[in-house]
Every structure is written in C-alpha cells, then in structure tokens.
Coordinates of C-alpha atoms (C1' of nucleotides) in Angstrom, one line a residue:
Chain A
M1233 CA 43.8 0.7 -23.8
F1234 CA 40.5 2.1 -22.5
E1235 CA 39.9 2.4 -18.8
A1236 CA 37.4 4.5 -16.9
R1237 CA 36.2 4.5 -13.4
M1238 CA 32.9 6.0 -12.2
A1239 CA 32.3 6.4 -8.5
Q1240 CA 28.6 5.7 -8.8
A1241 CA 27.7 2.7 -10.8
T1242 CA 24.0 3.7 -10.4
V1243 CA 24.5 6.6 -12.8
L1244 CA 25.4 4.1 -15.5
K1245 CA 22.6 1.8 -14.4
R1246 CA 20.1 4.6 -14.8
V1247 CA 21.5 5.6 -18.2
L1248 CA 20.8 2.0 -19.3
E1249 CA 17.3 2.1 -17.8
A1250 CA 16.8 5.2 -19.8
V1251 CA 17.7 3.6 -23.2
K1252 CA 17.2 -0.1 -23.0
D1253 CA 13.5 -0.2 -23.5
M1254 CA 13.8 1.8 -26.7
V1255 CA 17.0 0.6 -28.3
N1256 CA 18.3 -3.0 -28.6
E1257 CA 22.0 -2.4 -29.3
G1258 CA 24.4 0.4 -29.8
N1259 CA 28.0 1.5 -30.1
F1260 CA 29.6 3.1 -27.0
D1261 CA 32.0 5.4 -28.8
C1262 CA 35.0 6.0 -26.5
S1263 CA 37.3 8.9 -27.1
E1264 CA 39.2 11.5 -25.1
E1265 CA 36.0 13.4 -24.8
G1266 CA 34.2 10.6 -23.0
I1267 CA 31.7 7.9 -23.9
C1268 CA 29.0 8.6 -26.4
L1269 CA 26.1 6.5 -27.5
Q1270 CA 23.8 7.4 -30.3
A1271 CA 21.1 5.1 -31.5
M1272 CA 17.7 5.0 -33.0
D1273 CA 14.8 3.1 -31.6
V1274 CA 13.8 -0.2 -33.2
A1275 CA 11.2 1.5 -35.4
H1276 CA 13.7 4.2 -36.5
V1277 CA 11.3 6.9 -35.3
S1278 CA 13.2 8.5 -32.4
L1279 CA 16.8 8.9 -31.6
V1280 CA 18.7 8.9 -28.3
N1281 CA 22.0 10.6 -27.7
V1282 CA 24.0 9.9 -24.5
L1283 CA 27.2 11.6 -23.5
L1284 CA 29.2 10.8 -20.4
R1285 CA 32.1 13.2 -20.4
G1286 CA 35.6 12.1 -19.4
Q1287 CA 35.7 14.6 -16.6
G1288 CA 32.6 13.0 -15.1
F1289 CA 34.7 10.0 -14.3
E1290 CA 37.1 9.5 -11.3
M1291 CA 39.6 8.2 -13.8
F1292 CA 39.4 8.3 -17.6
R1293 CA 42.0 7.0 -20.0
C1294 CA 41.4 6.5 -23.7
D1295 CA 44.5 5.9 -25.8
R1296 CA 42.6 5.5 -29.0
N1297 CA 39.1 6.0 -30.2
L1298 CA 37.1 2.8 -30.1
A1299 CA 33.5 1.7 -30.5
L1300 CA 32.2 -0.9 -28.0
G1301 CA 29.2 -2.6 -29.7
I1302 CA 26.9 -3.7 -26.9
Q1303 CA 23.5 -5.4 -26.6
L1304 CA 21.9 -3.1 -24.2
A1305 CA 19.8 -5.7 -22.5
N1306 CA 23.0 -7.6 -21.7
L1307 CA 24.8 -4.6 -20.2
S1308 CA 21.6 -3.8 -18.2
K1309 CA 21.7 -7.3 -16.8
V1310 CA 25.3 -6.8 -15.8
L1311 CA 24.7 -3.4 -14.2
N1312 CA 21.8 -4.8 -12.2
C1313 CA 24.5 -6.9 -10.4
A1314 CA 26.1 -3.7 -9.0
G1315 CA 25.5 -3.0 -5.4
K1316 CA 23.9 0.2 -4.2
D1317 CA 27.0 2.3 -3.7
D1318 CA 29.4 0.4 -5.9
A1319 CA 31.9 2.1 -8.1
V1320 CA 32.3 0.8 -11.6
T1321 CA 35.4 0.5 -13.8
I1322 CA 35.2 -0.2 -17.5
K1323 CA 38.1 -1.6 -19.4
A1324 CA 38.7 -2.6 -23.0
E1325 CA 41.7 -3.4 -25.2
D1326 CA 42.4 -1.1 -28.1
E1327 CA 42.7 -3.4 -31.0
G1328 CA 39.9 -5.7 -32.0
A1329 CA 38.7 -6.2 -28.5
D1330 CA 35.9 -8.6 -28.5
T1331 CA 35.0 -8.2 -24.8
A1332 CA 34.7 -5.3 -22.4
E1333 CA 35.2 -5.7 -18.7
F1334 CA 32.9 -4.2 -16.1
M1335 CA 34.2 -4.3 -12.5
F1336 CA 32.2 -3.3 -9.5
E1337 CA 33.7 -2.4 -6.1
S1338 CA 31.6 -2.0 -3.0
A1339 CA 32.1 1.2 -1.1
K1340 CA 34.0 -0.6 1.7
G1341 CA 36.1 -2.4 -0.9
D1342 CA 35.2 -5.7 0.5
R1343 CA 33.5 -7.0 -2.6
I1344 CA 34.7 -7.0 -6.2
T1345 CA 32.6 -8.3 -9.1
T1346 CA 33.8 -8.4 -12.6
F1347 CA 31.9 -9.2 -15.8
E1348 CA 33.3 -9.7 -19.3
L1349 CA 30.7 -8.6 -21.8
T1350 CA 30.9 -10.0 -25.3
L1351 CA 31.1 -7.2 -27.8
M1352 CA 29.5 -7.2 -31.2
D1353 CA 30.1 -5.4 -34.5
I1354 CA 27.4 -2.9 -35.0
D1355 CA 27.1 -0.8 -38.2
S1356 CA 27.1 2.7 -37.0
E1357 CA 24.3 3.9 -39.1
H1358 CA 24.6 7.5 -39.9
L1359 CA 22.3 9.3 -37.5
G1360 CA 21.4 12.8 -38.1
V1361 CA 21.6 14.2 -34.7
P1362 CA 20.3 17.8 -35.0
E1363 CA 23.0 20.2 -33.8
D1364 CA 23.0 23.8 -32.9
T1365 CA 19.3 24.1 -33.7
T1366 CA 17.5 27.0 -32.2
Y1367 CA 14.0 26.3 -31.0
T1368 CA 11.0 28.5 -31.0
A1369 CA 9.8 27.2 -27.6
V1370 CA 11.6 25.7 -24.6
I1371 CA 10.1 24.2 -21.5
K1372 CA 12.2 23.5 -18.4
M1373 CA 10.4 21.7 -15.6
P1374 CA 10.8 19.1 -12.9
S1375 CA 11.4 15.8 -14.5
N1376 CA 8.9 14.1 -12.2
E1377 CA 6.2 16.5 -13.2
F1378 CA 6.9 15.8 -16.9
R1379 CA 6.8 12.1 -16.1
R1380 CA 3.5 12.5 -14.4
I1381 CA 2.0 14.6 -17.2
I1382 CA 2.9 12.0 -19.8
S1383 CA 1.7 9.2 -17.6
D1384 CA -1.6 10.9 -16.9
L1385 CA -2.3 11.9 -20.5
S1386 CA -1.3 8.6 -21.9
T1387 CA -4.4 7.1 -20.2
I1388 CA -6.5 9.2 -22.5
G1389 CA -4.9 8.9 -25.9
D1390 CA -1.8 8.0 -27.9
T1391 CA -0.8 11.3 -29.3
V1392 CA -0.1 14.5 -27.5
T1393 CA -0.1 18.0 -28.9
I1394 CA 2.3 20.4 -27.1
E1395 CA 1.4 24.1 -27.5
V1396 CA 3.5 26.9 -26.2
S1397 CA 2.0 30.4 -26.2
K1398 CA 2.1 33.5 -24.1
D1399 CA -0.3 31.8 -21.7
G1400 CA 2.2 29.0 -20.9
A1401 CA 2.6 25.5 -22.2
S1402 CA -0.3 23.1 -22.7
F1403 CA -0.4 19.4 -23.4
Q1404 CA -3.4 18.2 -25.2
V1405 CA -4.7 14.7 -25.8
A1406 CA -7.9 13.2 -27.3
G1407 CA -9.2 9.7 -27.1
D1408 CA -12.3 7.6 -27.0
I1409 CA -13.3 8.6 -23.5
G1410 CA -12.9 12.3 -24.2
K1411 CA -10.2 15.0 -24.3
G1412 CA -7.6 16.3 -21.9
N1413 CA -5.7 19.5 -21.7
L1414 CA -3.1 20.2 -19.2
C1415 CA -1.6 23.7 -18.8
I1416 CA 1.4 24.8 -16.9
Q1417 CA 2.7 28.3 -16.3
S1418 CA 6.2 29.5 -15.7
N1419 CA 7.1 29.5 -12.0
T1420 CA 10.5 30.9 -11.5
S1421 CA 10.1 31.6 -7.8
A1422 CA 9.7 28.1 -6.3
D1423 CA 11.7 27.6 -3.2
K1424 CA 13.8 24.8 -4.7
P1425 CA 15.4 25.6 -8.0
S1426 CA 14.5 22.1 -9.2
D1427 CA 10.8 22.8 -8.7
R1428 CA 10.8 25.8 -11.0
V1429 CA 9.1 25.8 -14.4
E1430 CA 10.6 28.1 -17.1
I1431 CA 8.8 28.5 -20.3
T1432 CA 10.6 30.5 -23.0
M1433 CA 9.0 31.3 -26.3
E1434 CA 10.4 32.9 -29.4
E1435 CA 7.1 32.4 -31.1
P1436 CA 3.9 30.4 -30.4
T1437 CA 4.5 26.8 -31.3
K1438 CA 2.2 23.9 -31.5
Q1439 CA 3.2 20.4 -32.6
T1440 CA 1.9 16.8 -32.1
Y1441 CA 4.0 13.8 -31.0
A1442 CA 3.5 10.1 -30.5
M1443 CA 2.8 9.5 -26.8
R1444 CA 4.6 6.1 -26.9
Y1445 CA 8.0 7.7 -27.4
L1446 CA 7.5 10.4 -24.8
T1447 CA 6.7 7.6 -22.4
F1448 CA 10.1 6.0 -23.3
F1449 CA 11.8 9.3 -22.7
T1450 CA 10.4 9.7 -19.2
K1451 CA 12.4 6.6 -18.1
A1452 CA 15.4 9.0 -17.9
A1453 CA 13.7 11.0 -15.1
P1454 CA 15.7 9.3 -12.3
L1455 CA 18.9 10.8 -13.8
S1456 CA 17.9 14.4 -13.3
D1457 CA 15.7 16.6 -11.2
T1458 CA 14.8 18.7 -14.3
V1459 CA 14.1 18.1 -17.9
T1460 CA 14.2 20.5 -20.9
I1461 CA 11.8 20.1 -23.8
S1462 CA 12.6 22.1 -26.9
L1463 CA 10.4 22.4 -29.9
S1464 CA 10.1 24.1 -33.2
P1465 CA 7.7 23.6 -36.1
D1466 CA 8.4 20.6 -38.2
V1467 CA 11.7 19.7 -36.6
P1468 CA 12.3 17.0 -34.0
L1469 CA 11.5 17.7 -30.5
V1470 CA 14.4 17.4 -28.0
V1471 CA 13.9 16.1 -24.5
E1472 CA 17.1 16.6 -22.5
F1473 CA 18.1 15.3 -19.1
N1474 CA 21.4 16.5 -17.7
I1475 CA 23.5 14.2 -15.6
G1476 CA 25.1 16.0 -12.7
E1477 CA 26.6 19.4 -13.3
E1478 CA 29.0 18.6 -16.1
V1479 CA 28.9 14.8 -16.1
G1480 CA 26.9 14.4 -19.3
F1481 CA 23.4 14.2 -20.7
V1482 CA 20.7 12.0 -22.2
K1483 CA 18.9 13.7 -25.1
Y1484 CA 16.0 12.2 -27.1
Y1485 CA 14.8 13.4 -30.4
L1486 CA 11.4 12.8 -31.9
A1487 CA 9.9 14.1 -35.1
P1488 CA 6.5 15.6 -34.9
K1489 CA 3.5 13.8 -36.4
I1490 CA 2.2 15.2 -39.6
T1491 CA -1.2 16.4 -38.6
E1492 CA -4.1 17.5 -40.7
G1493 CA -3.4 21.1 -39.7
D1494 CA -0.1 20.9 -41.5
L1495 CA -1.8 20.0 -44.7
E1496 CA -4.0 23.0 -44.9
Chain B
M1416 CA -25.9 25.4 -17.1
F1417 CA -24.4 23.2 -14.4
E1418 CA -21.2 24.2 -12.6
A1419 CA -19.8 23.1 -9.3
R1420 CA -16.5 23.6 -7.6
M1421 CA -15.1 21.4 -4.9
A1422 CA -12.0 22.4 -3.1
Q1423 CA -10.7 18.9 -2.6
A1424 CA -10.8 16.8 -5.8
T1425 CA -9.7 13.9 -3.6
V1426 CA -13.2 13.7 -2.1
L1427 CA -14.6 13.0 -5.6
K1428 CA -11.7 10.7 -6.3
R1429 CA -12.5 8.7 -3.2
V1430 CA -16.2 8.6 -4.1
L1431 CA -15.3 7.0 -7.4
E1432 CA -12.9 4.5 -5.7
A1433 CA -15.9 3.6 -3.5
V1434 CA -18.2 2.8 -6.4
K1435 CA -16.3 1.9 -9.5
D1436 CA -15.4 -1.7 -8.6
M1437 CA -19.1 -2.4 -8.0
V1438 CA -20.9 -0.4 -10.7
N1439 CA -19.9 0.1 -14.3
E1440 CA -21.9 3.1 -15.2
G1441 CA -24.4 5.5 -13.7
N1442 CA -26.3 8.8 -13.9
F1443 CA -25.0 11.6 -11.9
D1444 CA -28.3 13.4 -11.2
C1445 CA -27.7 17.1 -10.7
S1446 CA -30.3 19.3 -9.1
E1447 CA -30.5 22.2 -6.8
E1448 CA -30.0 19.7 -4.0
G1449 CA -26.7 18.5 -5.2
I1450 CA -25.3 15.6 -7.1
C1451 CA -26.8 12.2 -6.6
L1452 CA -25.8 8.8 -8.0
Q1453 CA -27.9 5.7 -7.5
A1454 CA -26.9 2.4 -9.1
M1455 CA -27.0 -1.3 -8.7
D1456 CA -24.0 -3.5 -9.0
V1457 CA -23.6 -5.5 -12.2
A1458 CA -25.3 -8.6 -10.6
H1459 CA -28.2 -6.4 -9.4
V1460 CA -27.7 -7.7 -5.9
S1461 CA -26.6 -4.5 -4.0
L1462 CA -27.3 -0.9 -4.4
V1463 CA -25.2 2.2 -3.9
N1464 CA -26.6 5.7 -3.2
V1465 CA -24.3 8.7 -3.2
L1466 CA -25.2 12.2 -2.4
L1467 CA -23.0 15.2 -2.6
R1468 CA -25.0 18.2 -1.3
G1469 CA -24.7 21.5 -3.0
Q1470 CA -23.6 23.1 0.2
G1471 CA -20.6 20.8 0.3
F1472 CA -19.2 22.6 -2.7
E1473 CA -17.4 25.9 -2.8
M1474 CA -19.7 26.9 -5.6
F1475 CA -22.8 25.2 -6.9
R1476 CA -25.0 26.2 -9.6
C1477 CA -27.7 24.0 -11.3
D1478 CA -30.2 25.9 -13.5
R1479 CA -32.0 22.8 -14.5
N1480 CA -32.0 19.2 -13.4
L1481 CA -29.9 17.0 -15.6
A1482 CA -28.5 13.5 -15.6
L1483 CA -24.9 13.0 -16.6
G1484 CA -24.5 9.5 -17.8
I1485 CA -21.0 8.4 -17.0
Q1486 CA -18.8 5.3 -17.4
L1487 CA -17.3 5.2 -14.0
A1488 CA -14.0 3.7 -15.1
N1489 CA -13.5 6.7 -17.4
L1490 CA -14.3 9.2 -14.8
S1491 CA -12.0 7.4 -12.4
K1492 CA -9.2 7.6 -15.0
V1493 CA -9.7 11.3 -15.3
L1494 CA -9.8 11.8 -11.5
N1495 CA -6.5 10.0 -11.2
C1496 CA -5.0 12.8 -13.2
A1497 CA -5.8 15.2 -10.4
G1498 CA -2.9 16.3 -8.2
K1499 CA -2.8 15.9 -4.5
D1500 CA -4.4 19.2 -3.4
D1501 CA -6.2 20.1 -6.6
A1502 CA -9.6 21.7 -6.6
V1503 CA -12.1 20.3 -9.2
T1504 CA -14.7 22.2 -11.1
I1505 CA -17.5 20.2 -13.0
K1506 CA -19.3 21.9 -15.8
A1507 CA -22.1 20.8 -18.2
E1508 CA -24.5 22.5 -20.5
D1509 CA -28.2 22.1 -19.8
E1510 CA -29.6 20.8 -23.0
G1511 CA -28.5 17.6 -24.5
A1512 CA -25.0 18.0 -23.3
D1513 CA -22.9 15.1 -24.6
T1514 CA -19.8 16.0 -22.7
A1515 CA -19.0 17.1 -19.2
E1516 CA -15.9 19.1 -18.3
F1517 CA -13.8 18.4 -15.3
M1518 CA -11.2 21.0 -14.5
F1519 CA -8.4 20.5 -11.9
E1520 CA -6.5 23.5 -10.5
S1521 CA -3.4 23.0 -8.4
A1522 CA -3.3 24.7 -5.1
K1523 CA -0.7 27.2 -6.3
G1524 CA -2.7 27.8 -9.4
D1525 CA 0.2 27.1 -11.7
R1526 CA -1.3 24.0 -13.3
I1527 CA -4.7 23.7 -14.8
T1528 CA -6.0 20.4 -16.3
T1529 CA -9.3 20.1 -18.1
F1530 CA -10.9 16.9 -19.3
E1531 CA -14.0 16.6 -21.5
L1532 CA -15.7 13.4 -20.7
T1533 CA -18.0 11.9 -23.2
L1534 CA -21.4 11.3 -21.7
M1535 CA -23.8 8.5 -22.5
D1536 CA -27.5 7.8 -22.2
I1537 CA -28.2 5.5 -19.3
D1538 CA -31.6 4.2 -18.6
S1539 CA -32.3 5.1 -15.0
E1540 CA -33.7 1.9 -13.9
H1541 CA -36.0 2.4 -11.0
L1542 CA -34.1 1.6 -7.9
G1543 CA -36.0 0.9 -4.7
V1544 CA -33.8 2.8 -2.3
P1545 CA -35.3 2.0 1.1
E1546 CA -36.3 5.1 2.9
D1547 CA -37.2 6.0 6.5
T1548 CA -36.8 2.4 7.6
T1549 CA -36.2 1.9 11.2
Y1550 CA -33.7 -0.9 12.1
T1551 CA -33.6 -3.3 15.0
A1552 CA -29.9 -3.0 15.3
V1553 CA -27.3 -0.3 14.5
I1554 CA -23.6 -0.5 14.8
K1555 CA -21.4 2.6 14.6
M1556 CA -17.7 2.0 14.5
P1557 CA -14.4 3.3 13.1
S1558 CA -14.5 2.6 9.3
N1559 CA -11.0 1.2 9.4
E1560 CA -12.0 -1.3 12.0
F1561 CA -14.9 -2.4 9.9
R1562 CA -12.6 -2.7 6.9
R1563 CA -10.2 -4.8 8.9
I1564 CA -13.0 -7.1 10.2
I1565 CA -14.3 -7.7 6.7
S1566 CA -10.9 -8.2 5.2
D1567 CA -9.9 -10.6 8.0
L1568 CA -13.0 -12.6 7.9
S1569 CA -13.1 -12.8 4.1
T1570 CA -10.0 -15.0 4.2
I1571 CA -12.1 -17.6 6.0
G1572 CA -15.4 -17.7 4.2
D1573 CA -17.7 -16.0 1.7
T1574 CA -20.7 -15.2 3.9
V1575 CA -20.8 -13.4 7.2
T1576 CA -23.5 -13.5 9.8
I1577 CA -23.9 -10.4 11.9
E1578 CA -25.5 -10.8 15.2
V1579 CA -26.4 -8.0 17.6
S1580 CA -27.4 -8.9 21.1
K1581 CA -27.1 -7.4 24.5
D1582 CA -23.6 -8.8 24.6
G1583 CA -22.5 -6.6 21.6
A1584 CA -22.1 -7.3 18.0
S1585 CA -20.5 -10.4 16.5
F1586 CA -19.4 -11.2 13.0
Q1587 CA -19.4 -14.9 12.3
V1588 CA -17.9 -16.7 9.3
A1589 CA -17.4 -20.4 8.5
G1590 CA -15.3 -22.0 5.8
D1591 CA -13.2 -24.9 4.8
I1592 CA -10.4 -24.1 7.2
G1593 CA -12.7 -23.6 10.2
K1594 CA -14.8 -20.9 11.7
G1595 CA -14.3 -17.3 12.9
N1596 CA -16.2 -15.2 15.3
L1597 CA -15.3 -11.6 16.0
C1598 CA -17.1 -9.8 18.8
I1599 CA -17.1 -6.1 19.5
Q1600 CA -18.6 -4.2 22.4
S1601 CA -19.9 -0.7 22.7
N1602 CA -17.1 1.7 23.7
T1603 CA -18.5 5.2 24.1
S1604 CA -15.6 6.6 26.1
A1605 CA -12.7 6.4 23.7
D1606 CA -10.6 9.6 23.6
K1607 CA -11.3 10.3 20.0
P1608 CA -15.0 10.3 19.1
S1609 CA -14.0 8.6 15.9
D1610 CA -12.6 5.6 17.8
R1611 CA -15.9 5.0 19.6
V1612 CA -18.1 2.0 19.0
E1613 CA -21.9 2.5 19.6
I1614 CA -24.1 -0.5 19.3
T1615 CA -27.8 0.2 19.7
M1616 CA -30.4 -2.6 19.7
E1617 CA -34.1 -2.5 19.6
E1618 CA -34.2 -6.3 19.6
P1619 CA -31.7 -9.0 19.1
T1620 CA -30.9 -9.3 15.4
K1621 CA -29.1 -11.9 13.4
Q1622 CA -28.7 -11.9 9.6
T1623 CA -26.3 -13.3 7.0
Y1624 CA -24.8 -11.5 4.1
A1625 CA -22.6 -12.2 1.1
M1626 CA -19.0 -11.2 2.0
R1627 CA -18.2 -10.1 -1.5
Y1628 CA -20.4 -7.1 -1.3
L1629 CA -19.3 -6.1 2.1
T1630 CA -15.8 -6.1 0.7
F1631 CA -16.9 -3.7 -2.0
F1632 CA -18.5 -1.4 0.6
T1633 CA -15.3 -1.1 2.6
K1634 CA -13.7 0.7 -0.4
A1635 CA -15.5 3.8 0.9
A1636 CA -13.6 3.8 4.2
P1637 CA -11.2 6.5 3.2
L1638 CA -14.2 8.9 2.9
S1639 CA -15.0 8.8 6.6
D1640 CA -13.6 8.0 10.0
T1641 CA -16.8 6.2 11.0
V1642 CA -19.3 3.8 9.4
T1643 CA -22.8 3.0 10.4
I1644 CA -24.2 -0.4 9.8
S1645 CA -28.0 -0.8 10.2
L1646 CA -29.8 -4.1 10.1
S1647 CA -33.3 -5.6 10.6
P1648 CA -34.6 -9.1 9.9
D1649 CA -35.3 -9.7 6.2
V1650 CA -34.7 -6.2 5.0
P1651 CA -31.5 -4.9 3.3
L1652 CA -28.6 -4.0 5.4
V1653 CA -27.4 -0.4 5.1
V1654 CA -23.7 0.5 5.3
E1655 CA -23.3 4.3 5.5
F1656 CA -20.3 6.5 5.2
N1657 CA -20.8 10.2 5.8
I1658 CA -18.7 12.7 3.9
G1659 CA -17.6 15.6 6.0
E1660 CA -20.1 17.1 8.4
E1661 CA -22.8 17.9 5.9
V1662 CA -21.1 17.3 2.5
G1663 CA -22.9 14.1 1.7
F1664 CA -22.8 10.4 2.1
V1665 CA -22.2 7.0 0.4
K1666 CA -24.8 4.4 1.4
Y1667 CA -24.8 0.8 0.4
Y1668 CA -27.7 -1.6 0.6
L1669 CA -27.5 -5.4 0.6
A1670 CA -30.3 -7.9 1.1
P1671 CA -29.6 -10.7 3.6
K1672 CA -29.1 -14.2 2.4
I1673 CA -31.9 -16.6 2.9
T1674 CA -30.4 -19.0 5.4
E1675 CA -31.6 -22.3 6.5
G1676 CA -32.5 -20.8 9.8
D1677 CA -35.1 -18.7 8.1
L1678 CA -36.8 -21.8 6.8
E1679 CA -37.3 -23.4 10.1
Chain C
dA704 C1' -2.3 7.4 7.4
dA705 C1' -1.8 8.2 2.7
dT706 C1' 0.9 9.2 -1.1
dC707 C1' 4.8 8.7 -3.9
dA708 C1' 8.9 6.6 -5.7
dC709 C1' 11.4 2.6 -6.4
dT710 C1' 12.5 -2.3 -6.9
dG711 C1' 11.7 -6.7 -8.3
dG712 C1' 8.9 -9.9 -10.3
dT713 C1' 5.7 -11.8 -14.1
Chain D
dA1291 C1' 7.0 -3.5 -20.6
dC1292 C1' 3.8 -3.5 -17.2
dC1293 C1' 2.2 -4.3 -12.5
dA1294 C1' 2.3 -4.8 -7.8
dG1295 C1' 4.3 -4.8 -3.5
dT1296 C1' 7.3 -2.5 -0.5
dG1297 C1' 9.7 1.2 1.6
dA1298 C1' 10.3 6.0 2.5
dT1299 C1' 8.4 10.3 3.1
dT1300 C1' 5.0 14.2 4.3

DNA sequence: AATCACTGGT
DNA sequence: ACCAGTGATT
C-alpha cells in the first residue's frame, strides 16, 4: 500500500507544470525516501529529476517500492481540478496496481474530489543522472530574474552562451537582428535573501546551450524564489529549483552544445 | 562617434511603442541637435516626426551627423529587454557603422545588458513635414481623454469628423449601428493643469479624418499627459505629444479626407 | 496608472 | 505551447 497526503496540492500542480511540456510520460518511483521522477525530454536531449521527500508530506506511507507509470498530460489535467487550497492524497495498491487514486479535499473539508488515473508500464530507461559532480561555476539568483533573462534573450536567438568570470556572469546570444549580452554581478546584500545573486567560480567557465530547453526549465520558477545554475566545461548544466526548505527539488540537466571553439 | 545616455529607457521604449505599429523602418538622424526620426506609414498616408533633443539626455555627444537605419520591430524587441528603471546608452561609430549598440543599466548597477543592432540602409524619402503652419483651430486636452474618445468612437465607424466652433469641439462618427457625437468644452480651471482642456479657434473648422490613423496616434499617449490637436481646412491635421518639458516630441500628420461637403 | 504575474483559453 | 486578458501589486 502506498499513501501520501500533501497539504498543498498546488505544489504537485506546479511540479507538473514544470515537467509536462518537456516530458510526455514517466515513472513516479515511490519508496520510503519519497517520490522520485526521472525522465528525458522527447528528443532525449535534456533530463529532469524531481524528488518529493517523504517528510515533505503530511502523511507518507510506502510499504514497498513501486513505480507509477503516468502520462504527465493526464495527471496535469487531473491536478487542474484541484481547488486553490486543496490538500491532495495519493493512493496506490502495492501489487500490479493499474490505477492510482488522487483525492482532493478543500480546506474547509466540504468538498472531496477523487480521480482514478490509469497507470501504464513505462520502461525505465537508464538515465545517467550526474551525481556528486563539482562545478567550476555556480550562479544562484532569483528564479524570476532567470526567467526574465531567458525570455528576453530568446527573442534574439536560439542558443545562449553562459560565461562566468571574475567580472560576474554573462548570458550571450546572437541572431539575425544582432547580438545581446546580459551581465549580472553578485549581490549578496539585497534586503530580501531571495533577491540576492551569488556567483561562485572555481575557474572561468564558458559554455553554450540550446535556448529552447532553458525556456522549458524556467517553467519551474513558480516552485521556488531562487534558482541555482551550475556549469562546468563539457558536462551537463544543472538548473535546480528547491521546493520549500526540505520538501524536495526539481533539477534539470542539459548538455552543452559543441561549439566551434571546442574544436580548435 | 555617437554616444547618448538617457536616464529612463522607458521613454525610448514608449517612443517606439508610439511608432512601431505604423512604420516598419526608419532613419534615426543623429546630429548635434539630437535624434530625429521622420517616416511615413506603410500606406504613405500619414507621417510621424519624432525629436529627442540632445539636452533631454544625461549625456549627448555627436561628432558627425549620421543616420541609423533601423527596423523598428527589432529595436522594439531590444527595448523590451530593458528593466523597469534602466538607463539606456546608445553608441554608434561615425563611418559606415553597420551596428548600433544599446546598453541598459539597472538602477542598482548590478545588471548590464548590451545589444548590437544590425543597421540597414534606408532611403530617406523626402518627407514634406509641414512647418510653421498656423491652424484655424487647436484643441489641447489630456492625452488619455483623447485616447478614450478615439477608442470609443472607433467602435462605431471608421472616419471621424472633428468640428471646432464657438460651442467647443465635437467628434462625430457614423456607422452601420448609428451615429455618435462627442462634445467637449474648454475647461481651463481644472485643479491639475494636465486635466485642462483648451480649445482655441481662429475660425470655425470642420474636417474629416480616417479613424485608423488617429488610433495609431493614440499609442503615444503614455509619453505625455496632454496632447495638442491642430487643424485647418484642407491641410494635414497635427497631433502632438510633448516629451517632458524640453526633451522632445512626437508629432503625427494626417491629411483630411475629401468629403462630399468639400465638393459642393 | 502602469507593470507584472498568473490563469485560462486557442 | 503560445497568447491574451485579468487581477494584484507598487
């Protein structure tokens, strides 16, 4: 038996908003640790890794590990039926469950909605989620600022070069109408901690990425006030949004583009 | 070398909002006087004349006259990447520059964005901007009120007749669903000077104009609290928005429609 | 009043 | 997946 209750269904809703445009289907791997989803986008270019820890739930019970194979568009539809302040309870049988139940309860308890979502068998492709990598450059900034940067620059071109040097971090783009270059500096003294920008650099780093995927990644901004972007030469970029203090995270990975500079 | 810095990028942004729907491309003529843009709409029916005086800038340096040929949609895209309180600096080389640089600096100075916009050669068609004309009727009113009048009346018909007489100014429209007639009177005693309406009349004047272009003209309303509309029989109407005290202006010209009345 | 963020619709 | 309209916020 698997059963978990989350006070804020909107958290789950936002998680789905953060992945559904990129990934069609995935296994929600339930274990004592929590619920984990790892999947690649349709083009197998980028990877998303979601964890909702058991302790982030009001109630969490997982007798045996199980994988709930879900069409994300369907779950998203279901979650859109949750009210503003609804709590959500997820239930599934242990053995060969072919449905999962999602129950929404309004804050006042005067409305209960349940959905049974048909599960599917999904091959859990082996995904090489990079672990314990150290990065040569890390940028922490307000997630809305990151979203704005990507949205602005995407009007100019479809690849972005991120360069971290002692001068700060710069986002560079080139396209038909011209070039753009946006620089930000560390700002560790903003009034609100969530407005702060922290750029840490082991060594100067410059890599190029496909804008399209970074645009997908910014869909997770509503989950978190801040985002952390970690890069190193020739290894996948990580864009990480933490959920609550210890509730979980959404991490995206994206390999850099091979640029002419790399061939020299 | 041309270099100019304006404290409020939003002024430039609004100027572009005021012209880009009407005009596709134009030369920004830079001289010691300032930056001037004159262009006709795509149908060559109306004319827009923008001046940003050098003294309206925090810094203005123009060693030689030069014409920056710009696709207005592209510049508008770039300006939309400016933050709310950003300053903007425009730079171009003197000789055969094929790009212009637009640099935005956030108020706190912790974010700098630069764009290099590709320039193009644009034939400066000779535009007969009417000068030193005296008008038989002039209406000065709050720009939002003018915007509202045009927006309201445009739902009824596609031409508007403006009539200034000793009774005030009236805007008349006729269409399938009926007729509209909106009258305003001088009101020189409103608390806020910008709320005042001043109608001055040399002689009674009545002319008809295409609504479509007046609607374009109202896009400049965010630039100025007040608008001045000047008309005379059989010469182009002028709709003028001043920018700041002495920063510059946006003026639109539109020839009256030949109406049956004129043929009598 | 204007800008931004969010939601819902195409 | 994008856009536009609406609502909240400064």
